[in-house]
PDB file of C-alpha atoms in Angstrom:
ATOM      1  CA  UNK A  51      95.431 142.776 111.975  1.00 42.00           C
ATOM      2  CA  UNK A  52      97.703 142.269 108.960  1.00 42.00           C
ATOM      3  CA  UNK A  53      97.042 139.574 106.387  1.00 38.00           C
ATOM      4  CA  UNK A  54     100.221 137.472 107.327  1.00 38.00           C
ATOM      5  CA  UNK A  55      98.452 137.743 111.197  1.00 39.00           C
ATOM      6  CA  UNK A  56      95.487 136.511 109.851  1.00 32.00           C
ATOM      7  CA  UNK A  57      96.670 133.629 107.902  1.00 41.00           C
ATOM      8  CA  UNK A  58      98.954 132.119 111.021  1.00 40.00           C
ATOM      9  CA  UNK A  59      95.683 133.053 113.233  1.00 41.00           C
ATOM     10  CA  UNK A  60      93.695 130.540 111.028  1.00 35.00           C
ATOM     11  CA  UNK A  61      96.484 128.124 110.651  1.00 40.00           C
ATOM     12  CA  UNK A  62      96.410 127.538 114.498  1.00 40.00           C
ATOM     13  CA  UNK A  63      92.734 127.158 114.986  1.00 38.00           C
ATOM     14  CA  UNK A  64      92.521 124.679 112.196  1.00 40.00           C
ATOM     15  CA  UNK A  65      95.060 122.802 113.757  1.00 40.00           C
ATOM     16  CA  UNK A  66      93.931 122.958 116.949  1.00 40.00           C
ATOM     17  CA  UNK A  67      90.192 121.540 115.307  1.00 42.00           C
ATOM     18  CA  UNK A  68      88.840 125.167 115.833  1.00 45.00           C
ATOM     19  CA  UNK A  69      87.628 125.416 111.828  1.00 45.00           C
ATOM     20  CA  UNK A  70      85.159 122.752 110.411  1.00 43.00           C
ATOM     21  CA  UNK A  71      86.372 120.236 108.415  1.00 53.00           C
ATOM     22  CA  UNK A  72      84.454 118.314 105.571  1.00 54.00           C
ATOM     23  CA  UNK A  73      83.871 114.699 107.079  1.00 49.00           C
ATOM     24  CA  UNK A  74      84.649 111.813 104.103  1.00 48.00           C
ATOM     25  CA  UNK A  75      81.304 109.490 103.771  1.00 44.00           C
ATOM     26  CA  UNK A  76      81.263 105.917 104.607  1.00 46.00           C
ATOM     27  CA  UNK A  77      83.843 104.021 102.915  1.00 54.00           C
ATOM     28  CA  UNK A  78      85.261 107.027 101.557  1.00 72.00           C
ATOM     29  CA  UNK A  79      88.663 107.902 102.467  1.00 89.00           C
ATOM     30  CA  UNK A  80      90.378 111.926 101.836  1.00 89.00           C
ATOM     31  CA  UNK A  81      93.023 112.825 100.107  1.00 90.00           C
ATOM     32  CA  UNK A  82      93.328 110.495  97.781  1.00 90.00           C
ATOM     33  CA  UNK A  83      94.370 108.129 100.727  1.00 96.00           C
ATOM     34  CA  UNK A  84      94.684 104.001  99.540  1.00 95.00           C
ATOM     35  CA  UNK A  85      94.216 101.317 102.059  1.00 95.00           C
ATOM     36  CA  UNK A  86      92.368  99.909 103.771  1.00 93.00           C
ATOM     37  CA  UNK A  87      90.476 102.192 107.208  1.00 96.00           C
ATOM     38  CA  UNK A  88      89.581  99.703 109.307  1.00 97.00           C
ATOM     39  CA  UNK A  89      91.550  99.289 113.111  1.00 97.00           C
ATOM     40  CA  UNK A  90      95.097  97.359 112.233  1.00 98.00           C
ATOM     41  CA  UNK A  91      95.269  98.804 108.297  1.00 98.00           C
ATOM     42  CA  UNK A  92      97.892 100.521 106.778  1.00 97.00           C
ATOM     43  CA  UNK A  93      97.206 104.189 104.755  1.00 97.00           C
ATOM     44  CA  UNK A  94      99.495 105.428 102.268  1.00 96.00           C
ATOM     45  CA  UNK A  95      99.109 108.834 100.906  1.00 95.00           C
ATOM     46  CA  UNK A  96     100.744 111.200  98.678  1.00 95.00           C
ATOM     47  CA  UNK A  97     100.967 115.064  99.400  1.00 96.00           C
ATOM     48  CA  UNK A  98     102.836 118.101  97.530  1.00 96.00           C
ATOM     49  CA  UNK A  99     106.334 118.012  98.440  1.00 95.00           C
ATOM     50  CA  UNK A 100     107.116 120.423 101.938  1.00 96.00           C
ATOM     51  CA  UNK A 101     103.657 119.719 102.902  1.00 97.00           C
ATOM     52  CA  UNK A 102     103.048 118.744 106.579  1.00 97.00           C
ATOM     53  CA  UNK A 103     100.600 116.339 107.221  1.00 98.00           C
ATOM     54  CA  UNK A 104      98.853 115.173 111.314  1.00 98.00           C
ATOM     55  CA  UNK A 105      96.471 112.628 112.105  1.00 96.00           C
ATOM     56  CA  UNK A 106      94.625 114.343 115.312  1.00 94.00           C
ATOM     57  CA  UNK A 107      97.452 116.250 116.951  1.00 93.00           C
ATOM     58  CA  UNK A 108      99.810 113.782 115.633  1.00 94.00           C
ATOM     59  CA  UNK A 109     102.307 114.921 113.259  1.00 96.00           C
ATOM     60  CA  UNK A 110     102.788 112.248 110.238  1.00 95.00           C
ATOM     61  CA  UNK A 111     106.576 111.786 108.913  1.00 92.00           C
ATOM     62  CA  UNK A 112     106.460 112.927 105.387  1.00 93.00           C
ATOM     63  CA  UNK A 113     109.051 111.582 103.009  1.00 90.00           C
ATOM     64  CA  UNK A 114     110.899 113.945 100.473  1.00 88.00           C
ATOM     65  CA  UNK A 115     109.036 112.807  97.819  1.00 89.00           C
ATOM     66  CA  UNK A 116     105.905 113.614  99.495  1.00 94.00           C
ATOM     67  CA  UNK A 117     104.626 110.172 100.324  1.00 93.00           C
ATOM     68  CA  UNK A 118     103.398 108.962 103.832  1.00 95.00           C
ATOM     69  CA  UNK A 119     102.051 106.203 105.456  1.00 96.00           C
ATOM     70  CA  UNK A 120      99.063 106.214 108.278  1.00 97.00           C
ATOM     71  CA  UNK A 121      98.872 102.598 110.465  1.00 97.00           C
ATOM     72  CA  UNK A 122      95.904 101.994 112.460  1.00 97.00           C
ATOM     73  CA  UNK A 123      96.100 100.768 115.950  1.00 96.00           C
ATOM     74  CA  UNK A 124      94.247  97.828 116.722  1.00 94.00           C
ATOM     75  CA  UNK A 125      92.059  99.984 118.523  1.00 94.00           C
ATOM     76  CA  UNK A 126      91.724 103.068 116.690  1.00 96.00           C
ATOM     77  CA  UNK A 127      88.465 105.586 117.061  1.00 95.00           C
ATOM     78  CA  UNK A 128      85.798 105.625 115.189  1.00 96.00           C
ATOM     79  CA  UNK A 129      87.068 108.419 113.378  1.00 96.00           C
ATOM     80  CA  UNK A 130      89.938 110.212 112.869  1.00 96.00           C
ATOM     81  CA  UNK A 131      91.037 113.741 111.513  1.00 97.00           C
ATOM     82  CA  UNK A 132      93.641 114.136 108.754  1.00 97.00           C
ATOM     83  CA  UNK A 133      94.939 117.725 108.483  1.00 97.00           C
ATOM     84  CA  UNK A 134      97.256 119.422 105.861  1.00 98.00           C
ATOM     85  CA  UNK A 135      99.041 122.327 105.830  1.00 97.00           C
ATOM     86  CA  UNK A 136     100.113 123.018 102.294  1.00 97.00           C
ATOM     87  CA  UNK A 137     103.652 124.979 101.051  1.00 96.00           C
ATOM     88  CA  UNK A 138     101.754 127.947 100.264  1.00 95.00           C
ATOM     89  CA  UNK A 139      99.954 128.450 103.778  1.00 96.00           C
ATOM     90  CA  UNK A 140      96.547 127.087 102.295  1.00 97.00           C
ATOM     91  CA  UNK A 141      95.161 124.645 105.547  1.00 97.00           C
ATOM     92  CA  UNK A 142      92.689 121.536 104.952  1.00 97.00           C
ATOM     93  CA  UNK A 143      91.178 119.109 106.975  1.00 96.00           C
ATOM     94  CA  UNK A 144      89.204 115.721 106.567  1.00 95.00           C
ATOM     95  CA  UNK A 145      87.622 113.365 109.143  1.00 96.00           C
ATOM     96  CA  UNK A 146      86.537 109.320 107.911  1.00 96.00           C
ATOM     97  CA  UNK A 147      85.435 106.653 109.501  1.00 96.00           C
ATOM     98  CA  UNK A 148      87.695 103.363 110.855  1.00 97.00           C
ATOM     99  CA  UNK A 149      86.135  99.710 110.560  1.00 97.00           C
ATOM    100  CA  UNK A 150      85.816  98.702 114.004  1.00 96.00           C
ATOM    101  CA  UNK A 151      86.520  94.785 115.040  1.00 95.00           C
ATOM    102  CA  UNK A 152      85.495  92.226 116.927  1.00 90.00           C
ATOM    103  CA  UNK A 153      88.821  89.876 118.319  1.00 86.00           C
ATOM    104  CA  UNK A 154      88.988  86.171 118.945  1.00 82.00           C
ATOM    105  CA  UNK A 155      90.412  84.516 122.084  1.00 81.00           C
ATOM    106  CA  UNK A 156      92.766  82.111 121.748  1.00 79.00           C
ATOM    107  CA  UNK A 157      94.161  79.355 123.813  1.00 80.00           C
ATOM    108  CA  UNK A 158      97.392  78.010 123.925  1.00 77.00           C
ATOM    109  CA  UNK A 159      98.369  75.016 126.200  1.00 77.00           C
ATOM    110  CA  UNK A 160     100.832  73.120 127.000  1.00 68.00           C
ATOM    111  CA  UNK A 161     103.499  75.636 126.261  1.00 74.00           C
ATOM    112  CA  UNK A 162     107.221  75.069 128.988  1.00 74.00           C
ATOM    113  CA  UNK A 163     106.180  76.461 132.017  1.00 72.00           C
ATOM    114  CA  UNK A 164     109.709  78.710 131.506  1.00 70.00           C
ATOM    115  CA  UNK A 165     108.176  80.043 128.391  1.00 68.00           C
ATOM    116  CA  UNK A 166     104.975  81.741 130.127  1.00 72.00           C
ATOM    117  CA  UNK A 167     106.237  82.761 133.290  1.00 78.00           C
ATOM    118  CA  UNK A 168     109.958  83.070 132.646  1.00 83.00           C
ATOM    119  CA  UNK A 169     112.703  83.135 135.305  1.00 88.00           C
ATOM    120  CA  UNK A 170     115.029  86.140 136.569  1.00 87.00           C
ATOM    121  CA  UNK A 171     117.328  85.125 134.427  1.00 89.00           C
ATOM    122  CA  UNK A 172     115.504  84.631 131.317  1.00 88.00           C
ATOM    123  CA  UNK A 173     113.601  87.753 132.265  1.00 90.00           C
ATOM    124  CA  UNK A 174     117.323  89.902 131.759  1.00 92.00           C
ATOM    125  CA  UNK A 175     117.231  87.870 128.216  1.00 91.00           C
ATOM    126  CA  UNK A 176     113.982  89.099 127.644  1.00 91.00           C
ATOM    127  CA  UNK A 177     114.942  92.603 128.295  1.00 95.00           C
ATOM    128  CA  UNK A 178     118.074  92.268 125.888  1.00 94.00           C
ATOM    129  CA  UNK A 179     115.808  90.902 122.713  1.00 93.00           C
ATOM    130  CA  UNK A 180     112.877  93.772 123.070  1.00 92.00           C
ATOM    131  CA  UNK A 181     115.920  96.319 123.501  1.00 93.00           C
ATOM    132  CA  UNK A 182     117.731  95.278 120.182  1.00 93.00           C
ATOM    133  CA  UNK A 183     113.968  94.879 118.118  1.00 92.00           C
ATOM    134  CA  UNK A 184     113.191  98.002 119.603  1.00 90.00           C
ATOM    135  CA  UNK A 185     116.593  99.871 118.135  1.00 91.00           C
ATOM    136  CA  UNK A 186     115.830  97.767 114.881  1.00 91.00           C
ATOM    137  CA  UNK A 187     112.568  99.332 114.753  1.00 87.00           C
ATOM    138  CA  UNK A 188     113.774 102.794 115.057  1.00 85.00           C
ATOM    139  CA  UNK A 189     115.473 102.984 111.989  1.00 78.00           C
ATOM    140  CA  UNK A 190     114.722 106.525 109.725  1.00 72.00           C
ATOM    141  CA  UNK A 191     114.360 105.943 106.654  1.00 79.00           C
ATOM    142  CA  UNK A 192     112.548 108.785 104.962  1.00 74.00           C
ATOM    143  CA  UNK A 193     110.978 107.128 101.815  1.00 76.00           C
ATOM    144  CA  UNK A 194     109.383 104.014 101.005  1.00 78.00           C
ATOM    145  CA  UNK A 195     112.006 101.346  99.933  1.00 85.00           C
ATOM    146  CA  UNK A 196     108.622  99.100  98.670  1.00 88.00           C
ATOM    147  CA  UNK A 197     106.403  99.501  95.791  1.00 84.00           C
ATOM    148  CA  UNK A 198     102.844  97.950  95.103  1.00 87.00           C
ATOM    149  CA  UNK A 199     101.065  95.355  97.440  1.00 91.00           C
ATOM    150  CA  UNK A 200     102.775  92.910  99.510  1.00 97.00           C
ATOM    151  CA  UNK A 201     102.642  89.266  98.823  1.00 98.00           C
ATOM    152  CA  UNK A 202     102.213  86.351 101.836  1.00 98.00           C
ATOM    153  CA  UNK A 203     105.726  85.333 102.827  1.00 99.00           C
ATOM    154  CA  UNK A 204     104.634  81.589 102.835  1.00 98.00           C
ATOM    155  CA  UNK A 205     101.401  79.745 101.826  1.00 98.00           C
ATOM    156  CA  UNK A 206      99.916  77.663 104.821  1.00 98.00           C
ATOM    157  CA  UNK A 207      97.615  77.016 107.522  1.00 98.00           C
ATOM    158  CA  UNK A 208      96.501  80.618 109.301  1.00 96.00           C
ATOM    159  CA  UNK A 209      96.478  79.660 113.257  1.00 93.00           C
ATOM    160  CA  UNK A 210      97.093  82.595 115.006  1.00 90.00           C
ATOM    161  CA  UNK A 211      95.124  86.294 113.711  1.00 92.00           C
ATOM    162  CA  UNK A 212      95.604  89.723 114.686  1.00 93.00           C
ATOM    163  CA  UNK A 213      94.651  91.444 117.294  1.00 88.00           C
ATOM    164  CA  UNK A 214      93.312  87.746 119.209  1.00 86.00           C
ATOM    165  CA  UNK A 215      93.570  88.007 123.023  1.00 81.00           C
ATOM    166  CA  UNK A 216      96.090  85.463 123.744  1.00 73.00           C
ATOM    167  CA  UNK A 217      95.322  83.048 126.696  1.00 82.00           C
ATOM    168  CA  UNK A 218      99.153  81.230 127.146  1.00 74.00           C
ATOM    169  CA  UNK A 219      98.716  78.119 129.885  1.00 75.00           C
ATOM    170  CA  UNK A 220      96.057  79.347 131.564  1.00 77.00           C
ATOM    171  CA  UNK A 221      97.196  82.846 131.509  1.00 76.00           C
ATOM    172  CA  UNK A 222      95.816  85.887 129.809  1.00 68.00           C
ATOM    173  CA  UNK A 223      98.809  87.587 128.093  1.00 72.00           C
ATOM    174  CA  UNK A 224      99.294  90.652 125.655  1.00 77.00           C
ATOM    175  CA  UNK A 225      96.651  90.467 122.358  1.00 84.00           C
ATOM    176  CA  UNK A 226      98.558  88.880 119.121  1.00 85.00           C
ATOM    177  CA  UNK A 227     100.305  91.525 116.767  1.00 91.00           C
ATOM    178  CA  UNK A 228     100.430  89.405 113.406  1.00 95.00           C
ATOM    179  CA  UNK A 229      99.673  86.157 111.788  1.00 96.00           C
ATOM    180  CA  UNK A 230     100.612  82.896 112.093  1.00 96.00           C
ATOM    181  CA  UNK A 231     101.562  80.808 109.263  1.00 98.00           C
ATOM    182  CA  UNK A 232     101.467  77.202 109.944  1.00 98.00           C
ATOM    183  CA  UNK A 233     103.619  75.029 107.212  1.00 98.00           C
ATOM    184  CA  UNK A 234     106.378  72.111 107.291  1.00 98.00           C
ATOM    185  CA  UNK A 235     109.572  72.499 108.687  1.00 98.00           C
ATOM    186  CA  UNK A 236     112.305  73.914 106.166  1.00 98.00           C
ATOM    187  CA  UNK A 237     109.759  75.683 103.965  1.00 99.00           C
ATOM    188  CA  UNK A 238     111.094  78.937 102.663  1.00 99.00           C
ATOM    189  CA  UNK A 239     109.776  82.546 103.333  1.00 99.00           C
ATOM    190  CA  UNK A 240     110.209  84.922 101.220  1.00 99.00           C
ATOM    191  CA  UNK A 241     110.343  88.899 101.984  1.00 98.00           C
ATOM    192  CA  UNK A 242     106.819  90.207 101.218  1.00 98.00           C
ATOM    193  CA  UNK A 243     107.777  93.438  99.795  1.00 97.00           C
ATOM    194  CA  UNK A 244     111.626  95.212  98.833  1.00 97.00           C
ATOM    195  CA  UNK A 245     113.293  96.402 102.345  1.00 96.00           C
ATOM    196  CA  UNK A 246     116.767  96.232 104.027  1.00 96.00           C
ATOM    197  CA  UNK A 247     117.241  93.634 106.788  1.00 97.00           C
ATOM    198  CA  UNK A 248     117.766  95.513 110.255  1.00 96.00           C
ATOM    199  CA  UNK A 249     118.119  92.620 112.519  1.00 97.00           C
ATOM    200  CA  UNK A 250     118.946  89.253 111.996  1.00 98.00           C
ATOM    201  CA  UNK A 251     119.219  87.429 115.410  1.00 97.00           C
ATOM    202  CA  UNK A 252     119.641  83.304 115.463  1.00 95.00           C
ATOM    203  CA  UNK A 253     118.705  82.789 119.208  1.00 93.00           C
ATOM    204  CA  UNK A 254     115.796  84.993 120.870  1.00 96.00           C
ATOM    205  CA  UNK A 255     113.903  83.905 123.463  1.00 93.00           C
ATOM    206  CA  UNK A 256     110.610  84.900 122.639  1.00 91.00           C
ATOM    207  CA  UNK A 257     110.879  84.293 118.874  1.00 95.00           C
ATOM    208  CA  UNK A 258     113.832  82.046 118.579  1.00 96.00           C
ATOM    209  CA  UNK A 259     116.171  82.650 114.871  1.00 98.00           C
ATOM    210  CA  UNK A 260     114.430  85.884 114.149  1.00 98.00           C
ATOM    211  CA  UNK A 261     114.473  88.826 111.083  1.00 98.00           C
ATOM    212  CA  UNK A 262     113.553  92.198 110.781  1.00 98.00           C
ATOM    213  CA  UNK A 263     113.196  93.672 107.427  1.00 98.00           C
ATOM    214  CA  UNK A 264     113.057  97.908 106.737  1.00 96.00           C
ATOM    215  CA  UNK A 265     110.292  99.025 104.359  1.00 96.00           C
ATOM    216  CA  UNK A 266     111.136 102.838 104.328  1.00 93.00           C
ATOM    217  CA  UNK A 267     108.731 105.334 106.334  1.00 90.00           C
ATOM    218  CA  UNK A 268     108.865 103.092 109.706  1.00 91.00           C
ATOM    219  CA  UNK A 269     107.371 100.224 108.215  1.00 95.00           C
ATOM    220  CA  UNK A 270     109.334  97.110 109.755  1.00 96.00           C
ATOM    221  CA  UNK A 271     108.545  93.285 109.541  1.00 98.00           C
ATOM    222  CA  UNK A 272     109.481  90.646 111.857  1.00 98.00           C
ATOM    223  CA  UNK A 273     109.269  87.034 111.324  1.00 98.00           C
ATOM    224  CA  UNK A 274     109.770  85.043 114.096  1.00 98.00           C
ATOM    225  CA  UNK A 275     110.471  81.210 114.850  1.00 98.00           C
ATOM    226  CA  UNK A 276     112.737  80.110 111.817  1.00 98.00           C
ATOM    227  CA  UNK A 277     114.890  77.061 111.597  1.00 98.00           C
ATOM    228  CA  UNK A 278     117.208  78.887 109.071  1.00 98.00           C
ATOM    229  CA  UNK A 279     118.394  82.833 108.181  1.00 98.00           C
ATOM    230  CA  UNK A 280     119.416  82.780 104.935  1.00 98.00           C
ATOM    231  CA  UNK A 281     120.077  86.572 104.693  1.00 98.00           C
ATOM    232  CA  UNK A 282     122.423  88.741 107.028  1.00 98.00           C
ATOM    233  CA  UNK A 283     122.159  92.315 108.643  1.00 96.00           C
ATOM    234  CA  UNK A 284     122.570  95.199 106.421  1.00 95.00           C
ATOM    235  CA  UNK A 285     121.494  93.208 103.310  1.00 97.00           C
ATOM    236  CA  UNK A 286     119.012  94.036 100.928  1.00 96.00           C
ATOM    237  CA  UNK A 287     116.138  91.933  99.596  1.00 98.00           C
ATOM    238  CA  UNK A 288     113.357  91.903  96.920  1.00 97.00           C
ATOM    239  CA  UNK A 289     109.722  90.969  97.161  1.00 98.00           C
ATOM    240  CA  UNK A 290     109.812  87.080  96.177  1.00 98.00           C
ATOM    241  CA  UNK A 291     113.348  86.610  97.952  1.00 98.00           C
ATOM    242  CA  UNK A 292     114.396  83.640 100.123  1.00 99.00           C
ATOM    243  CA  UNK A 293     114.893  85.098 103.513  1.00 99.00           C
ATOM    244  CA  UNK A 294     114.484  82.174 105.587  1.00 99.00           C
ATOM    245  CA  UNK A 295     112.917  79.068 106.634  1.00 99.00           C
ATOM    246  CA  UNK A 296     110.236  77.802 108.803  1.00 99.00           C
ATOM    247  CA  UNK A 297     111.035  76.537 111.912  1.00 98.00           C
ATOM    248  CA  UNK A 298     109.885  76.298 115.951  1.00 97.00           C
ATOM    249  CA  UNK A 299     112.463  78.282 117.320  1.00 97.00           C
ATOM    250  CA  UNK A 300     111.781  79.944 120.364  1.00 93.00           C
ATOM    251  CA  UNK A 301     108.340  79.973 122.100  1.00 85.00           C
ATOM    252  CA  UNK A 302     106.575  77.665 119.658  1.00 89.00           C
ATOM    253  CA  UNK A 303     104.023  74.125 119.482  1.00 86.00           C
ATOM    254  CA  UNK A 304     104.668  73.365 116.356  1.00 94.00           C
ATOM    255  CA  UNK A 305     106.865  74.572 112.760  1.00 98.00           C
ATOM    256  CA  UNK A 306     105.609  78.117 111.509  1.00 97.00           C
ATOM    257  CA  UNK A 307     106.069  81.425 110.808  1.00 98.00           C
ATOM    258  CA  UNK A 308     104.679  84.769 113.316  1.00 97.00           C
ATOM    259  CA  UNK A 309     104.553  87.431 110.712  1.00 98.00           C
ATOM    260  CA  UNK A 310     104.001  91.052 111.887  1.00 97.00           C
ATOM    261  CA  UNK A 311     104.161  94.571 110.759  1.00 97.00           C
ATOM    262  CA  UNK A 312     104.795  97.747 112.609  1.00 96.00           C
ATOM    263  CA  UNK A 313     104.860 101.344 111.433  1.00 95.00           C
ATOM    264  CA  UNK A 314     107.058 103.420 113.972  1.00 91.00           C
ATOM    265  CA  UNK A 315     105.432 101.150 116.740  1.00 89.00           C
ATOM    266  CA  UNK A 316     101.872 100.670 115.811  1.00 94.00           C
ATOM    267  CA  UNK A 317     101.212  96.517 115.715  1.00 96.00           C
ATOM    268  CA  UNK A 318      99.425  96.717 111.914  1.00 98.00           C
ATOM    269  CA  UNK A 319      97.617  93.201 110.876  1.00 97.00           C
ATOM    270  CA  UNK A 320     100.044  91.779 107.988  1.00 97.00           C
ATOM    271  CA  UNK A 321      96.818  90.190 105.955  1.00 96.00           C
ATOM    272  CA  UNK A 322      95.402  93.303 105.736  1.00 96.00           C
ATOM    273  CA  UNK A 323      98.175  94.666 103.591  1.00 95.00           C
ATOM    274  CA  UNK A 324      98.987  91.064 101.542  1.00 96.00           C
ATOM    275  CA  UNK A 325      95.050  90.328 101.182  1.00 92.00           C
ATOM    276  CA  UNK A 326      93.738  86.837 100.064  1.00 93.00           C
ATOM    277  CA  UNK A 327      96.200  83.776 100.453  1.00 94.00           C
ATOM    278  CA  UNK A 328      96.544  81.870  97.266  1.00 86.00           C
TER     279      UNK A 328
END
């Protein structure tokens, strides 16, 4: 068997999990991975550019510049594999541990009956929003367009939490993919981290005046609800920027914000990456 043989022989088995791996101790993450491993975090790593990275069999998207970005599913394993295969053939592999959680239930009442269970009509609406968030979503942007942490949009009451099983009227309904921000009417938000506005929609029916903002690698925002957009498609923002303003737009009790986070699909739980309210 000659060398270059040998070499692709090994590549394949360790990709396939058939070579041993060193396994990260508790709290300990590989490859100088940052973030936080627990089920609805956000990873971001940084490899040797024209290395390819996968998480199980997954590949990862891995920008030009070498960075990447890992987002936890609100139900991710136990533990999870990170593989490498480096420019000059060399092949390592890692495995670490993900926090597991515990979710709330949550009750919401007294919500139009239109809102829960919504019509034929409404349905086609439906259909219309998801299709348009979903093409927002979808946007390839090979790099991250953020640096550093990401701040809290707006300061207020916390009602809703990630990952809660939501109970709408009665009715048990898809888990909660974000946070919601309770504050008066007309407050401002502000864009948590630099990004480029994908979608900027004043009447969904969901989520009522609603904005999407691009992070780079995947990483989109939505924030739902508003009573004002004060930016337009295509524009870009800063972190600290006046995007828009709290509202009950849409399928909504009361003025606030639903803040979430997806990378290239994955619901991610936005406190996690903003930490601490002030």
């Amino acid at each position: 068997m000659s060398r270059v043989s040998l070499r692709l022989g090994l590549i394949i088995l360790c990709l396939l999990g058939g070579l041993p791996g060193a396994v990260s101790h508790a709290g300990e993450l590989p490859f100088g991975l940052r973030g936080a491993a627990v089920q609805g975090g956000l990873l971001r790593g940084q490899v040797p550019v024209g290395t390819k990275v996968w998480l199980g069999d997954q590949p990862v998207r891995v920008g030009e510049n070498g960075s990447f970005l890992i987002g936890l599913s609100r139900r991710a394993q136990r533990s999870l594999t990170l593989r490498l295969l480096y420019p000059d053939g060399e092949v390592r592999q890692e495995t670490f541990s993900i926090t597991q959680r515990d979710y709330d239930i949550q009750r919401i009442d007294g919500l139009p009956a239109g809102q829960v269970s919504p019509s034929d009509t409404d349905l086609a609406r439906i259909r219309r929003d998801s299709a348009a968030i979903k093409k927002a979503r979808q946007v390839k942007t090979d790099t991250p367009l953020f640096e550093g942490d990401f701040i809290w949009p707006v300061t207020g009451i916390i009602t809703g939490v990630y990952g809660s099983q939501r109970i709408l009227n009665g009715e048990a309904r898809s888990p909660h993919l974000g946070a919601d921000i309770a504050a008066d009417e007309g407050t401002p938000i502000r864009a948590p981290a630099d990004g480029r506005v994908v979608l900027a929609d004043d009447e969904m029916f969901f989520t009522g005046k609603t904005l999407l903002i691009d992070h780079g690698h995947g990483l989109v925002s939505v924030y739902a609800h508003m009573s004002a957009l004060d930016v337009v498609e295509g524009a870009w923002v800063a972190k600290g920027d006046v995007v828009g303003r709290i509202g009950q737009t849409g399928r909504a009790t009361g003025p606030h914000l639903h803040w979430g986070v997806h990378l290239n699909g994955v619901g991610l739980d936005p406190a996690l990456l903003a930490g601490d309210m002030p």
